[in-house]
Tab-separated table of C-alpha atoms in Angstrom:
chain	number	residue	atom	x	y	z
A	1400	UNK	CA	-15.098	8.336	-40.014
A	1401	UNK	CA	-18.385	6.162	-40.426
A	1402	UNK	CA	-21.428	6.566	-38.944
A	1403	UNK	CA	-21.157	3.818	-36.680
A	1404	UNK	CA	-17.451	4.864	-35.393
A	1405	UNK	CA	-18.739	8.455	-34.772
A	1406	UNK	CA	-21.967	6.762	-32.601
A	1407	UNK	CA	-19.376	4.835	-30.783
A	1408	UNK	CA	-16.915	7.698	-29.915
A	1409	UNK	CA	-20.015	9.776	-28.891
A	1410	UNK	CA	-21.294	6.957	-26.490
A	1411	UNK	CA	-17.726	6.672	-25.199
A	1412	UNK	CA	-17.678	10.554	-24.406
A	1413	UNK	CA	-20.693	10.486	-22.580
A	1414	UNK	CA	-19.728	7.369	-20.918
A	1415	UNK	CA	-16.607	8.945	-20.004
A	1416	UNK	CA	-18.105	11.965	-18.583
A	1417	UNK	CA	-20.582	10.261	-16.675
A	1418	UNK	CA	-17.785	7.613	-14.763
A	1419	UNK	CA	-15.402	10.460	-14.248
A	1420	UNK	CA	-12.794	8.730	-16.781
A	1421	UNK	CA	-9.676	10.979	-17.186
A	1422	UNK	CA	-5.921	11.116	-17.976
A	1423	UNK	CA	-3.726	10.755	-14.794
A	1424	UNK	CA	-2.302	13.790	-13.545
A	1425	UNK	CA	1.606	13.451	-13.093
A	1426	UNK	CA	3.417	15.355	-10.277
A	1427	UNK	CA	7.330	14.951	-10.618
A	1428	UNK	CA	10.421	16.569	-11.750
A	1429	UNK	CA	10.572	16.719	-15.713
A	1430	UNK	CA	14.286	17.063	-15.858
A	1431	UNK	CA	14.573	14.310	-13.134
A	1432	UNK	CA	15.648	10.748	-13.073
A	1433	UNK	CA	12.187	9.088	-14.119
A	1434	UNK	CA	11.453	11.129	-16.997
A	1435	UNK	CA	12.676	8.278	-19.510
A	1436	UNK	CA	10.733	5.863	-17.492
A	1437	UNK	CA	7.762	7.657	-17.709
A	1438	UNK	CA	7.876	7.623	-21.555
A	1439	UNK	CA	7.751	3.651	-21.522
A	1440	UNK	CA	4.247	3.692	-19.895
A	1441	UNK	CA	1.805	4.786	-22.373
A	1442	UNK	CA	-0.696	3.860	-19.465
A	1443	UNK	CA	-0.244	7.211	-18.026
A	1444	UNK	CA	-1.191	9.085	-21.041
A	1445	UNK	CA	-4.521	7.515	-21.613
A	1446	UNK	CA	-7.649	7.747	-19.640
A	1447	UNK	CA	-8.259	5.587	-16.541
A	1448	UNK	CA	-11.788	4.248	-17.190
A	1449	UNK	CA	-13.357	2.772	-13.986
A	1450	UNK	CA	-15.584	0.226	-14.351
A	1451	UNK	CA	-19.064	1.799	-15.140
A	1452	UNK	CA	-21.059	0.220	-12.189
A	1453	UNK	CA	-18.129	1.163	-9.790
A	1454	UNK	CA	-17.614	4.865	-10.579
A	1455	UNK	CA	-18.877	5.715	-7.176
A	1456	UNK	CA	-16.242	5.719	-4.831
A	1457	UNK	CA	-18.376	3.888	-1.845
A	1458	UNK	CA	-19.270	1.210	-4.309
A	1459	UNK	CA	-16.003	0.820	-5.713
A	1460	UNK	CA	-14.426	0.429	-2.425
A	1461	UNK	CA	-16.920	-2.069	-0.899
A	1462	UNK	CA	-17.043	-4.059	-4.203
A	1463	UNK	CA	-13.125	-4.378	-3.423
A	1464	UNK	CA	-13.063	-5.056	0.403
A	1465	UNK	CA	-16.396	-7.356	0.496
A	1466	UNK	CA	-16.443	-9.076	-3.042
A	1467	UNK	CA	-13.227	-8.949	-4.936
A	1468	UNK	CA	-10.999	-9.817	-2.190
A	1469	UNK	CA	-13.052	-12.981	-1.183
A	1470	UNK	CA	-13.382	-14.241	-4.759
A	1471	UNK	CA	-9.773	-14.644	-5.534
A	1472	UNK	CA	-8.375	-18.189	-5.389
A	1473	UNK	CA	-4.505	-18.186	-4.910
A	1474	UNK	CA	-2.591	-20.845	-3.014
A	1475	UNK	CA	0.828	-19.352	-1.736
A	1476	UNK	CA	3.793	-21.559	-1.331
A	1477	UNK	CA	4.306	-21.387	2.387
A	1478	UNK	CA	4.576	-19.217	5.116
A	1479	UNK	CA	8.033	-18.819	7.142
A	1480	UNK	CA	7.603	-17.518	10.401
A	1481	UNK	CA	10.388	-15.327	11.854
A	1482	UNK	CA	11.344	-14.540	15.302
A	1483	UNK	CA	12.772	-10.739	15.810
A	1484	UNK	CA	15.396	-9.700	18.077
A	1485	UNK	CA	13.018	-8.756	20.609
A	1486	UNK	CA	11.253	-12.323	20.550
A	1487	UNK	CA	8.440	-10.998	18.607
A	1488	UNK	CA	6.666	-12.837	15.797
A	1489	UNK	CA	6.423	-11.583	12.010
A	1490	UNK	CA	6.521	-13.702	8.685
A	1491	UNK	CA	6.837	-13.867	5.013
A	1492	UNK	CA	4.360	-15.462	2.966
A	1493	UNK	CA	5.932	-16.469	-0.388
A	1494	UNK	CA	4.350	-16.848	-4.015
A	1495	UNK	CA	6.855	-18.156	-6.569
A	1496	UNK	CA	9.596	-19.314	-3.997
A	1497	UNK	CA	10.822	-21.945	-6.176
A	1498	UNK	CA	11.464	-19.697	-9.361
A	1499	UNK	CA	14.983	-19.234	-10.782
A	1500	UNK	CA	16.871	-17.833	-7.759
A	1501	UNK	CA	17.799	-14.841	-9.840
A	1502	UNK	CA	14.303	-14.028	-10.783
A	1503	UNK	CA	13.305	-10.373	-9.315
A	1504	UNK	CA	11.605	-10.730	-6.064
A	1505	UNK	CA	8.915	-8.190	-5.243
A	1506	UNK	CA	8.478	-7.352	-1.380
A	1507	UNK	CA	4.971	-6.333	-0.478
A	1508	UNK	CA	3.834	-4.443	2.638
A	1509	UNK	CA	-0.016	-4.938	3.545
A	1510	UNK	CA	-2.573	-3.058	4.208
A	1511	UNK	CA	-3.907	-2.018	7.970
A	1512	UNK	CA	-5.329	-5.367	8.976
A	1513	UNK	CA	-3.688	-7.243	6.082
A	1514	UNK	CA	-3.217	-10.956	5.643
A	1515	UNK	CA	-2.064	-13.384	2.883
A	1516	UNK	CA	-5.744	-13.854	2.125
A	1517	UNK	CA	-6.688	-10.127	1.653
A	1518	UNK	CA	-3.727	-9.797	-0.288
A	1519	UNK	CA	-4.263	-12.536	-3.005
A	1520	UNK	CA	-5.243	-10.275	-5.724
A	1521	UNK	CA	-2.337	-7.949	-5.600
A	1522	UNK	CA	0.024	-10.901	-5.328
A	1523	UNK	CA	-1.931	-12.825	-7.943
A	1524	UNK	CA	-1.768	-9.946	-10.462
A	1525	UNK	CA	1.665	-8.995	-9.731
A	1526	UNK	CA	3.114	-12.441	-10.344
A	1527	UNK	CA	1.135	-12.813	-13.509
A	1528	UNK	CA	2.049	-9.504	-15.003
A	1529	UNK	CA	5.834	-9.872	-14.132
A	1530	UNK	CA	6.361	-13.562	-13.692
A	1531	UNK	CA	8.427	-12.451	-10.564
A	1532	UNK	CA	8.611	-13.841	-7.053
A	1533	UNK	CA	6.450	-12.464	-4.305
A	1534	UNK	CA	7.302	-11.950	-0.646
A	1535	UNK	CA	4.680	-10.651	1.619
A	1536	UNK	CA	6.094	-9.353	4.531
A	1537	UNK	CA	3.647	-9.945	7.412
A	1538	UNK	CA	3.571	-7.335	10.354
A	1539	UNK	CA	2.994	-8.678	14.128
A	1540	UNK	CA	0.057	-9.654	14.956
A	1541	UNK	CA	-1.306	-9.993	11.244
A	1542	UNK	CA	-3.322	-13.204	10.208
A	1543	UNK	CA	-3.317	-14.671	13.577
A	1544	UNK	CA	0.562	-14.744	14.193
A	1545	UNK	CA	1.573	-15.471	17.785
A	1546	UNK	CA	2.350	-12.579	19.879
A	1547	UNK	CA	4.572	-13.404	22.504
A	1548	UNK	CA	5.621	-9.735	22.665
A	1549	UNK	CA	3.230	-7.089	23.624
A	1550	UNK	CA	4.017	-4.801	20.813
A	1551	UNK	CA	2.190	-4.246	17.358
A	1552	UNK	CA	2.226	-1.297	15.159
A	1553	UNK	CA	-0.511	0.000	12.668
A	1554	UNK	CA	2.025	1.029	10.336
A	1555	UNK	CA	4.700	-1.377	11.036
A	1556	UNK	CA	8.281	-1.398	12.005
A	1557	UNK	CA	11.137	-0.540	9.964
A	1558	UNK	CA	13.424	-2.643	12.585
A	1559	UNK	CA	11.233	-5.692	11.649
A	1560	UNK	CA	11.348	-5.006	7.895
A	1561	UNK	CA	14.977	-4.964	7.898
A	1562	UNK	CA	14.977	-8.402	9.622
A	1563	UNK	CA	12.590	-9.745	7.095
A	1564	UNK	CA	14.646	-8.166	4.180
A	1565	UNK	CA	17.660	-9.848	5.583
A	1566	UNK	CA	15.850	-13.301	5.347
A	1567	UNK	CA	14.661	-12.597	1.764
A	1568	UNK	CA	18.365	-11.516	0.775
A	1569	UNK	CA	19.796	-14.665	2.533
A	1570	UNK	CA	17.356	-16.958	0.452
A	1571	UNK	CA	17.827	-15.041	-2.978
A	1572	UNK	CA	21.055	-13.176	-2.895
A	1573	UNK	CA	21.028	-12.939	-6.719
A	1574	UNK	CA	17.528	-11.599	-7.141
A	1575	UNK	CA	16.832	-8.176	-7.828
A	1576	UNK	CA	14.422	-6.687	-5.152
A	1577	UNK	CA	11.437	-4.566	-5.928
A	1578	UNK	CA	8.908	-2.946	-3.061
A	1579	UNK	CA	5.228	-2.083	-2.891
A	1580	UNK	CA	3.471	-0.816	-0.114
A	1581	UNK	CA	-0.487	-0.828	-0.076
A	1582	UNK	CA	-2.183	1.605	2.067
A	1583	UNK	CA	-1.077	1.506	5.550
A	1584	UNK	CA	1.973	-0.599	4.166
A	1585	UNK	CA	3.338	2.443	2.444
A	1586	UNK	CA	3.807	3.896	5.830
A	1587	UNK	CA	6.538	1.259	6.823
A	1588	UNK	CA	7.988	1.482	3.399
A	1589	UNK	CA	8.544	5.055	2.698
A	1590	UNK	CA	9.698	5.364	6.241
A	1591	UNK	CA	12.433	2.661	5.542
A	1592	UNK	CA	13.314	4.264	2.375
A	1593	UNK	CA	13.479	7.650	4.071
A	1594	UNK	CA	15.976	6.000	6.804
A	1595	UNK	CA	18.060	4.292	4.476
A	1596	UNK	CA	18.347	6.891	1.523
A	1597	UNK	CA	20.784	5.544	-1.117
A	1598	UNK	CA	21.370	2.278	1.035
A	1599	UNK	CA	17.966	0.852	0.190
A	1600	UNK	CA	18.219	-2.489	-1.656
A	1601	UNK	CA	15.328	-1.862	-3.934
A	1602	UNK	CA	15.760	-0.830	-7.325
A	1603	UNK	CA	12.444	0.718	-7.544
A	1604	UNK	CA	9.571	0.879	-5.188
A	1605	UNK	CA	5.902	1.898	-5.547
A	1606	UNK	CA	3.322	3.303	-2.914
A	1607	UNK	CA	-0.223	2.861	-3.613
A	1608	UNK	CA	-2.630	4.827	-1.725
A	1609	UNK	CA	-0.623	6.454	1.024
A	1610	UNK	CA	-1.925	8.815	3.761
A	1611	UNK	CA	1.394	10.693	3.585
A	1612	UNK	CA	1.628	12.607	7.115
A	1613	UNK	CA	0.404	9.620	9.562
A	1614	UNK	CA	-0.022	12.044	12.395
A	1615	UNK	CA	-2.615	13.868	10.326
A	1616	UNK	CA	-3.912	11.528	7.507
A	1617	UNK	CA	-6.586	9.537	9.684
A	1618	UNK	CA	-8.478	13.047	10.237
A	1619	UNK	CA	-9.678	12.924	6.698
A	1620	UNK	CA	-10.772	9.307	6.595
A	1621	UNK	CA	-14.326	9.239	6.150
A	1622	UNK	CA	-16.317	8.821	9.541
A	1623	UNK	CA	-18.036	5.649	8.450
A	1624	UNK	CA	-14.822	3.611	7.283
A	1625	UNK	CA	-12.739	5.132	10.512
A	1626	UNK	CA	-15.122	3.775	12.488
A	1627	UNK	CA	-15.409	0.239	10.973
A	1628	UNK	CA	-11.725	0.344	10.696
A	1629	UNK	CA	-11.066	1.047	14.463
A	1630	UNK	CA	-13.372	-2.091	15.138
A	1631	UNK	CA	-11.425	-4.350	12.834
A	1632	UNK	CA	-8.299	-3.226	14.830
A	1633	UNK	CA	-9.734	-4.495	18.144
A	1634	UNK	CA	-10.584	-7.780	16.694
A	1635	UNK	CA	-7.429	-8.412	14.753
A	1636	UNK	CA	-4.965	-7.075	17.529
A	1637	UNK	CA	-6.313	-6.533	20.895
A	1638	UNK	CA	-9.119	-9.346	21.530
A	1639	UNK	CA	-7.239	-12.459	20.406
A	1640	UNK	CA	-4.237	-11.497	22.472
A	1641	UNK	CA	-5.542	-10.224	25.829
A	1642	UNK	CA	-3.252	-12.092	27.705
A	1643	UNK	CA	-0.165	-10.575	25.554
A	1644	UNK	CA	-1.527	-7.177	26.728
A	1645	UNK	CA	-2.301	-7.391	30.528
A	1646	UNK	CA	0.819	-5.584	31.315
A	1647	UNK	CA	-0.180	-2.746	29.123
A	1648	UNK	CA	-2.287	-0.343	31.198
A	1649	UNK	CA	-3.657	1.663	28.497
A	1650	UNK	CA	-5.255	-0.999	26.339
A	1651	UNK	CA	-8.575	0.105	27.886
A	1652	UNK	CA	-8.058	3.506	26.953
A	1653	UNK	CA	-7.480	2.437	23.408
A	1654	UNK	CA	-10.698	0.025	23.417
A	1655	UNK	CA	-12.659	3.071	24.399
A	1656	UNK	CA	-11.551	4.750	21.038
A	1657	UNK	CA	-14.386	5.327	18.115
A	1658	UNK	CA	-12.165	6.113	15.211
A	1659	UNK	CA	-8.638	5.747	13.888
A	1660	UNK	CA	-7.485	9.209	14.744
A	1661	UNK	CA	-8.195	8.339	18.425
A	1662	UNK	CA	-6.761	4.902	18.319
A	1663	UNK	CA	-3.941	6.162	16.698
A	1664	UNK	CA	-3.447	9.187	19.566
A	1665	UNK	CA	-3.901	6.473	22.444
A	1666	UNK	CA	-2.355	3.155	21.327
A	1667	UNK	CA	1.582	4.381	21.364
A	1668	UNK	CA	2.356	2.113	24.217
A	1669	UNK	CA	1.028	-0.983	22.294
A	1670	UNK	CA	3.569	0.104	19.940
A	1671	UNK	CA	6.101	0.238	22.266
A	1672	UNK	CA	6.681	4.030	23.030
A	1673	UNK	CA	6.566	6.173	25.962
A	1674	UNK	CA	4.224	8.792	24.302
A	1675	UNK	CA	2.545	9.857	21.270
A	1676	UNK	CA	5.352	12.271	20.554
A	1677	UNK	CA	8.158	9.516	20.536
A	1678	UNK	CA	5.845	7.086	18.875
A	1679	UNK	CA	5.074	10.002	15.824
A	1680	UNK	CA	8.781	10.757	15.603
A	1681	UNK	CA	9.769	7.095	15.027
A	1682	UNK	CA	7.170	6.067	12.793
A	1683	UNK	CA	5.879	8.736	10.717
A	1684	UNK	CA	7.560	8.615	7.169
A	1685	UNK	CA	6.924	12.267	6.315
A	1686	UNK	CA	9.920	13.227	8.708
A	1687	UNK	CA	12.163	11.291	6.319
A	1688	UNK	CA	10.292	11.667	2.868
A	1689	UNK	CA	12.964	14.146	1.571
A	1690	UNK	CA	15.657	11.575	2.198
A	1691	UNK	CA	14.095	8.894	-0.045
A	1692	UNK	CA	16.987	8.498	-2.841
A	1693	UNK	CA	15.691	5.462	-5.110
A	1694	UNK	CA	13.026	5.455	-7.633
A	1695	UNK	CA	9.560	5.934	-6.163
A	1696	UNK	CA	6.150	6.018	-7.655
A	1697	UNK	CA	2.934	6.978	-5.656
A	1698	UNK	CA	-0.543	6.409	-6.619
A	1699	UNK	CA	-3.427	7.958	-5.080
A	1700	UNK	CA	-7.104	8.251	-6.008
A	1701	UNK	CA	-8.834	11.843	-5.845
A	1702	UNK	CA	-11.894	9.956	-4.621
A	1703	UNK	CA	-10.291	7.854	-2.164
A	1704	UNK	CA	-12.729	8.298	1.146
A	1705	UNK	CA	-9.846	6.641	3.195
A	1706	UNK	CA	-6.523	8.098	2.440
A	1707	UNK	CA	-7.785	11.562	1.135
A	1708	UNK	CA	-6.200	13.227	-1.576
A	1709	UNK	CA	-6.051	16.132	0.595
A	1710	UNK	CA	-3.186	14.614	2.629
A	1711	UNK	CA	-1.174	15.029	-0.544
A	1712	UNK	CA	-1.717	18.807	-1.101
A	1713	UNK	CA	1.122	19.954	1.262
A	1714	UNK	CA	3.616	18.059	-0.445
A	1715	UNK	CA	3.046	18.796	-4.384
A	1716	UNK	CA	5.983	21.152	-4.695
A	1717	UNK	CA	8.257	19.062	-2.706
A	1718	UNK	CA	7.381	16.018	-4.970
A	1719	UNK	CA	8.124	18.158	-7.862
A	1720	UNK	CA	11.709	19.143	-6.815
A	1721	UNK	CA	12.575	15.662	-5.958
A	1722	UNK	CA	14.305	13.778	-9.288
A	1723	UNK	CA	13.322	10.375	-8.285
A	1724	UNK	CA	9.546	10.327	-6.828
A	1725	UNK	CA	6.353	10.752	-9.157
A	1726	UNK	CA	3.174	10.923	-7.868
A	1727	UNK	CA	0.225	9.996	-10.189
A	1728	UNK	CA	-3.350	10.790	-9.110
A	1729	UNK	CA	-6.455	9.503	-10.864
A	1730	UNK	CA	-10.031	11.153	-10.882
A	1731	UNK	CA	-11.466	7.879	-9.700
A	1732	UNK	CA	-10.341	4.435	-8.232
A	1733	UNK	CA	-11.305	4.642	-4.745
A	1734	UNK	CA	-9.246	3.011	-2.169
A	1735	UNK	CA	-6.833	0.448	-3.545
A	1736	UNK	CA	-9.297	-0.669	-6.101
A	1737	UNK	CA	-8.861	1.107	-9.491
A	1738	UNK	CA	-11.011	-1.347	-11.016
A	1739	UNK	CA	-11.442	-1.160	-14.711
A	1740	UNK	CA	-13.452	-3.194	-17.724
A	1741	UNK	CA	-16.046	-5.645	-17.363
A	1742	UNK	CA	-14.043	-7.886	-15.679
A	1743	UNK	CA	-12.880	-5.625	-12.993
A	1744	UNK	CA	-9.249	-5.845	-13.300
A	1745	UNK	CA	-6.978	-3.777	-11.428
A	1746	UNK	CA	-5.421	-0.697	-13.490
A	1747	UNK	CA	-3.057	-0.230	-10.674
A	1748	UNK	CA	-1.590	-3.542	-10.742
A	1749	UNK	CA	-0.762	-3.313	-14.401
A	1750	UNK	CA	0.921	0.263	-13.824
A	1751	UNK	CA	3.314	-1.190	-10.898
A	1752	UNK	CA	4.134	-4.200	-13.085
A	1753	UNK	CA	5.027	-2.095	-16.116
A	1754	UNK	CA	7.075	0.514	-14.033
A	1755	UNK	CA	8.810	-2.264	-12.679
A	1756	UNK	CA	9.699	-3.693	-15.572
A	1757	UNK	CA	11.242	-0.758	-17.059
A	1758	UNK	CA	14.181	-0.784	-14.306
A	1759	UNK	CA	14.844	-4.395	-15.505
A	1760	UNK	CA	15.717	-4.078	-18.955
């Protein structure tokens, strides 16, 4: 080895130590259904090296939320508003709609206050890496959708998702479906997968930065982000729809909450339930998690200040006994960022795409 190579290797090792670059950890059943798929993902055998100036999890998250989201340019094909059976409004925002009808479709479930604009980077990346169609499923009240019915849910509704999937399948009956949930979107994804079991229409699914047990997950959110995100919920779902919420007495109590845990404990009536216990039983994905039957890859960062890695701890053994699930954890990556390289490209988007393509051969 030349002197130049030795110096380069030493410099890389030093940079890796400083930035926290490590190989991902995998939690799965080594005799399970995903063992062959994992051999097709060399990315998981290499170090995830975060962008050096984003190795701090707060810097990484703020860059993702305040800079990267706003810098990505993407023109969607169109947004299709849907009226649910109870009169509520959801929508599907399409990208790659006019691709051949048998092109696979990635069904994307967005973040806690997600909009087409905030999801542009992930939509762009998944389309670029796969060449597939993207169907972004908007939940009630997101992106300024009309809210004629006083009902919304932070984690979404599997009833609404079923209606959205029916529309997608009617448009493209020949298209194989894949599913991605991002942050809060993992709640409705995993809840749906558990409710449907082997009947879920997806060939494979991916949950990025889930909180696992939604009853307890908000307890571990960093206080700054919990307070900030609670205010964002007010601005997105309550203030613009004050006429809609007039008949819901608990709204003022919800507006008095200071963090996400308080918000969730108080807003059950806004989600359509008579008490918190009923809401939690109907929405929490952890109650049906062990009934997920299709392939599911989960990605968490150990330095995530929003969906803490602590939330995964109670389920490590369970996951390693399930043949169709693998949980990938990285030392760095913050919340939904996972940026690498000078150009701050998403390591996670590349992983999602390669994982899905392994099922499309």
